[in-house]
PDB file of C-alpha atoms in Angstrom:
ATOM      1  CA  UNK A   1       0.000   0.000   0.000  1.00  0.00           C
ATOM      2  CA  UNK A   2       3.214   2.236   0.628  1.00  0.00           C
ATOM      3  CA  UNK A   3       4.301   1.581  -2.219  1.00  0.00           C
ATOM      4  CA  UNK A   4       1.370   2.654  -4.553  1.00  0.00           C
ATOM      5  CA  UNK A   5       1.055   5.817  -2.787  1.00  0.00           C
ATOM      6  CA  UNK A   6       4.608   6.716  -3.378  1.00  0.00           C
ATOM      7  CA  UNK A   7       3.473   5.763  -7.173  1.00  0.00           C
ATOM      8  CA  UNK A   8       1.108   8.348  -7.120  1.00  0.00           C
ATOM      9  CA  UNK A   9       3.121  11.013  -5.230  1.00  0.00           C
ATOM     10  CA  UNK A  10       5.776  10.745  -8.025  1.00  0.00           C
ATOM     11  CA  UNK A  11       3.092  10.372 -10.337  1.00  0.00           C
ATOM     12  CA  UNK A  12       2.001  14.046  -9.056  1.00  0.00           C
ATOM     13  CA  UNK A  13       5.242  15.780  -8.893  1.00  0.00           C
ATOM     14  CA  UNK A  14       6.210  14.667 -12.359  1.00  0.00           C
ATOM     15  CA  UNK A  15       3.113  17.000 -13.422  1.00  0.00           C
ATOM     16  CA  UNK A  16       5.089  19.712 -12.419  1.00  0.00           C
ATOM     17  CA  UNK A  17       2.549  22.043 -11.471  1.00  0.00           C
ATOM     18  CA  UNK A  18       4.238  24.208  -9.428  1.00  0.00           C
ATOM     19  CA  UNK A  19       6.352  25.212 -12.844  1.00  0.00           C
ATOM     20  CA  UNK A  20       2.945  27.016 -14.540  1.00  0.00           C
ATOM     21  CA  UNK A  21      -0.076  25.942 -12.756  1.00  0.00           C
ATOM     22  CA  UNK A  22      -1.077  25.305 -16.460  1.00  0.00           C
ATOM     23  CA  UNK A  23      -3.722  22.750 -15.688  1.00  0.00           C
ATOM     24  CA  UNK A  24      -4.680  22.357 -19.416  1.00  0.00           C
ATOM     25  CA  UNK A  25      -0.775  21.365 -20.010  1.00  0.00           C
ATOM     26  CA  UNK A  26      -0.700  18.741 -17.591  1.00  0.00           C
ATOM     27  CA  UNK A  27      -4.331  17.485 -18.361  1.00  0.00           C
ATOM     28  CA  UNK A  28      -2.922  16.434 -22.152  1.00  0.00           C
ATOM     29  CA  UNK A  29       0.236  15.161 -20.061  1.00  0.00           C
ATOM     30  CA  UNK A  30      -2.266  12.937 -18.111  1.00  0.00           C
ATOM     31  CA  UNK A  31      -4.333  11.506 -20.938  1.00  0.00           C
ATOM     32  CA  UNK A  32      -0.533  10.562 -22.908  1.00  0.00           C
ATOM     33  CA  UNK A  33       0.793   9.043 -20.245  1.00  0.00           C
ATOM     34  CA  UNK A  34      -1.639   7.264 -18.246  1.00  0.00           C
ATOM     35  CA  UNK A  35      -5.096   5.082 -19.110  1.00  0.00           C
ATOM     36  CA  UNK A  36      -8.360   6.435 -18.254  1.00  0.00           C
ATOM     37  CA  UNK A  37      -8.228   3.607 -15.199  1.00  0.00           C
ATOM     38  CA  UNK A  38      -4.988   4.977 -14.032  1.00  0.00           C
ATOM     39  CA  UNK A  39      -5.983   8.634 -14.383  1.00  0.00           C
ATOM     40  CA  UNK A  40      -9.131   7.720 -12.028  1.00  0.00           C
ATOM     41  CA  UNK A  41      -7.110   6.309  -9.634  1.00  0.00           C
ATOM     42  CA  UNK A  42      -4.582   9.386  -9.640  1.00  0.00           C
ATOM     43  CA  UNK A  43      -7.538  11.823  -9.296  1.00  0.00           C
ATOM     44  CA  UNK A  44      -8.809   9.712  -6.402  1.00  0.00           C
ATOM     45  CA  UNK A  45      -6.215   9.697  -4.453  1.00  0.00           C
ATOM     46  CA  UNK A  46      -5.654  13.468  -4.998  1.00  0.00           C
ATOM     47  CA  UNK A  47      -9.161  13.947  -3.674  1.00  0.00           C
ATOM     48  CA  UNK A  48      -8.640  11.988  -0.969  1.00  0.00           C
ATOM     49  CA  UNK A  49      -5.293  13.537  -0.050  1.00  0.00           C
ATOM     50  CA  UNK A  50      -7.005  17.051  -0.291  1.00  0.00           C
ATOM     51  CA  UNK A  51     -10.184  15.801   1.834  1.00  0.00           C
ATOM     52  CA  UNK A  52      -7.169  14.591   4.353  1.00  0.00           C
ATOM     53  CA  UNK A  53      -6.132  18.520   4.576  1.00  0.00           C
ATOM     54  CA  UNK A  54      -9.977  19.527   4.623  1.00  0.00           C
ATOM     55  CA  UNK A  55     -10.624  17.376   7.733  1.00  0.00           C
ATOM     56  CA  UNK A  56      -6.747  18.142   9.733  1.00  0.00           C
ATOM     57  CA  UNK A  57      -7.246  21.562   9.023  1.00  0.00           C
ATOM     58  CA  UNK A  58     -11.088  22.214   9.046  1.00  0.00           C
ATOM     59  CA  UNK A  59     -11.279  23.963  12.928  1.00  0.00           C
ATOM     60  CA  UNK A  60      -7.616  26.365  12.082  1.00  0.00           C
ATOM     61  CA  UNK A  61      -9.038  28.005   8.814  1.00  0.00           C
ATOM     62  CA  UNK A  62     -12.375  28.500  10.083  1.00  0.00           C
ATOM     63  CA  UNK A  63     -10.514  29.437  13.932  1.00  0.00           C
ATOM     64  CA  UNK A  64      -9.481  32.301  15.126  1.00  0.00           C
ATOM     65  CA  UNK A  65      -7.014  34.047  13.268  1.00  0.00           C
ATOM     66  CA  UNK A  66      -8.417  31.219  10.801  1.00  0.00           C
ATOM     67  CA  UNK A  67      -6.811  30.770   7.192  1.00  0.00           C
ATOM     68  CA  UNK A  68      -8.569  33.979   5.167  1.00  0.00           C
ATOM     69  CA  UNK A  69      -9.728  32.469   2.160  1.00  0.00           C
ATOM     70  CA  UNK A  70     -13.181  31.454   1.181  1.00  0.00           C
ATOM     71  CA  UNK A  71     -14.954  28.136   0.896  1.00  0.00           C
ATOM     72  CA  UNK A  72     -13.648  28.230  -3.032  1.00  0.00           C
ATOM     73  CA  UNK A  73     -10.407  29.600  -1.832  1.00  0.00           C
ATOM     74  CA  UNK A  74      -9.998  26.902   0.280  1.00  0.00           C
ATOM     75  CA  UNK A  75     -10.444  24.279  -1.930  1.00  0.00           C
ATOM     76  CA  UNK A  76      -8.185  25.843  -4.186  1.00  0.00           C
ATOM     77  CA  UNK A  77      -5.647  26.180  -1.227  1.00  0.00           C
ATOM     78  CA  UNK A  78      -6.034  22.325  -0.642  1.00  0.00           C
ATOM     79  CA  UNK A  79      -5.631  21.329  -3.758  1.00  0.00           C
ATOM     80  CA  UNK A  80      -2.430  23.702  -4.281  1.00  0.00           C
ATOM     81  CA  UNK A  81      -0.594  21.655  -0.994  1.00  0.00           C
ATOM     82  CA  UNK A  82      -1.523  18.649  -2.993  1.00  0.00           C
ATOM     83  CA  UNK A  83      -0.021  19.998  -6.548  1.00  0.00           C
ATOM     84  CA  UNK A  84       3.075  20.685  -5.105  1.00  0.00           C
ATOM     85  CA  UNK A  85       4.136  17.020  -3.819  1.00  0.00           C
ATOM     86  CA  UNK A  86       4.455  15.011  -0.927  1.00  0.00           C
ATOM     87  CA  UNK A  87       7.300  16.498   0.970  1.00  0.00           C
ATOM     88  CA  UNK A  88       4.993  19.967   0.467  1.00  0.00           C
ATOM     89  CA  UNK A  89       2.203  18.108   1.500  1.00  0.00           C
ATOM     90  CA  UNK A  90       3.875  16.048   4.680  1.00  0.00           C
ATOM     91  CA  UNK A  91       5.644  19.179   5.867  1.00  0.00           C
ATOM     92  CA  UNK A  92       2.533  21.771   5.309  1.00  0.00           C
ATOM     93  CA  UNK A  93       1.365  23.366   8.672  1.00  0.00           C
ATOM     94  CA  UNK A  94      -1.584  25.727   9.945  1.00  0.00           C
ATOM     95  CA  UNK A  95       1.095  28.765   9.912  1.00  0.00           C
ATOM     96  CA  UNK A  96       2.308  27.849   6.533  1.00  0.00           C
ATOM     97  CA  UNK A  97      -1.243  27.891   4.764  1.00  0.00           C
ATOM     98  CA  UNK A  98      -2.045  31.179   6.279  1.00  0.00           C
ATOM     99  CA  UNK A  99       0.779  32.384   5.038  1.00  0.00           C
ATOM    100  CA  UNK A 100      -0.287  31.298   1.658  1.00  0.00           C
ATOM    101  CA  UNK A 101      -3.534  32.739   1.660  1.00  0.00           C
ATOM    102  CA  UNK A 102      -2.314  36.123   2.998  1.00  0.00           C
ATOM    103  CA  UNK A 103       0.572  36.402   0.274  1.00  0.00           C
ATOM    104  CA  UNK A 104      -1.911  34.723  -2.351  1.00  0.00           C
ATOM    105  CA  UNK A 105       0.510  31.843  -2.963  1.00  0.00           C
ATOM    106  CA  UNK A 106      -2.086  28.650  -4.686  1.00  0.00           C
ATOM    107  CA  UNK A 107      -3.754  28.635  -7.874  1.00  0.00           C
ATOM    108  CA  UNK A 108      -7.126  27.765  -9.248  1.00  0.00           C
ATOM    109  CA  UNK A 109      -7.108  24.705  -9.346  1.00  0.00           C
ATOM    110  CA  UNK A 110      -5.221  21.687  -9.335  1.00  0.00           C
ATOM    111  CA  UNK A 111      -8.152  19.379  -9.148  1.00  0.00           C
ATOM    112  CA  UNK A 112      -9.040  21.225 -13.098  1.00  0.00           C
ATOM    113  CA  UNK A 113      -6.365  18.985 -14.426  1.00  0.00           C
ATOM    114  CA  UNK A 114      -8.402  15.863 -13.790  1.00  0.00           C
ATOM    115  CA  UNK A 115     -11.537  17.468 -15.471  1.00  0.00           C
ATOM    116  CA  UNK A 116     -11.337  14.760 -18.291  1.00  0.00           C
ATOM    117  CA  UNK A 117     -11.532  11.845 -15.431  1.00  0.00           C
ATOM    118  CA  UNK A 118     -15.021  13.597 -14.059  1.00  0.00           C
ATOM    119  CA  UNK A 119     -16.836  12.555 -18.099  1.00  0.00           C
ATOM    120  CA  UNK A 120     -14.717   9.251 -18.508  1.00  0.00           C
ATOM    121  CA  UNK A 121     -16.643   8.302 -14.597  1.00  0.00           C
ATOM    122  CA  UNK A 122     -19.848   9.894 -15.845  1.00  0.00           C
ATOM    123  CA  UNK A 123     -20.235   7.985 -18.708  1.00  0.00           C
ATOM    124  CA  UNK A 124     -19.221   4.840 -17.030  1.00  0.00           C
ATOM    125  CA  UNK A 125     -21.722   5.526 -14.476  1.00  0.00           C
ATOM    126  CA  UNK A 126     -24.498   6.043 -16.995  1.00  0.00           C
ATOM    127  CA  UNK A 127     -23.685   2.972 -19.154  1.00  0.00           C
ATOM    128  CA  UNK A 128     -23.627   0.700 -15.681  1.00  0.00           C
ATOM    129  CA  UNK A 129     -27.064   2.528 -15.402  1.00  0.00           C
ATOM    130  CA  UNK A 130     -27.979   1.208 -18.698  1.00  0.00           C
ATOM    131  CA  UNK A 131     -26.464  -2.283 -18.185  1.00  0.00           C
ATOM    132  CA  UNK A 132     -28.511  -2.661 -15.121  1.00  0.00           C
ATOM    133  CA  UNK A 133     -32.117  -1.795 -16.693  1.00  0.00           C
ATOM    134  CA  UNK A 134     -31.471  -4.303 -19.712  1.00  0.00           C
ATOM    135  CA  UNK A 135     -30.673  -7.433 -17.509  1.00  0.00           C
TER     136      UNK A 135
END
């Protein structure tokens, strides 16, 4: 289980977003390097990495001083930590995101380069949905 996660960690930091925060750039690198499966499983563990975040830090950015961004901001702020790697992402602390937010330093939005992955599971959903109503 180590192992894979460490797959998708380097997986991540080989998309090099903190070089443009070009999410269209790295969703074409995703779809020429990996299968739809394997871009699904990338995407869900970056959800689940940034849901980690949402949970550990849920009580400091909504706290007093709190982390000043706004529910979108947030997201986008979770999803940055994630962009940038696991050591980033290991090391990140409640003093270190508000930092972020107050200098402005995340982008919109790293989940955006897995925007192809959201059809490829809606379509599988809907032909499972039409599987299910033939049988």
């Amino acid at each position: 289980m180590k192992n894979l996660e460490n797959k998708y960690w380097q997986q991540i930091e080989e998309l090099e977003w903190s070089k443009d925060a070009d999410y269209r750039r790295i969703e074409q690198q995703l779809k020429n390097n990996l299968t739809p499966s394997e871009s699904i499983q990338l995407d869900d563990f970056a959800r689940n990495k940034v849901d980690e975040l949402g949970k550990r830090f849920y009580n400091d950015w909504l706290g007093d001083p709190g982390i000043g961004v706004s529910d979108d901001g947030w997201s986008d702020l979770r999803n940055e930590v994630v962009g940038r790697g696991k050591e980033f992402y290991e090391n990140i602390t409640v003093a270190k995101l508000q930092e972020m937010a107050n200098v402005m330093d995340y982008h919109e939005s790293f989940s955006y380069c897995f925007s192809f992955v959201w059809d490829i599971k809606s379509k599988s959903k809907s032909w499972e949905r039409d599987l299910t109503r033939n049988d």
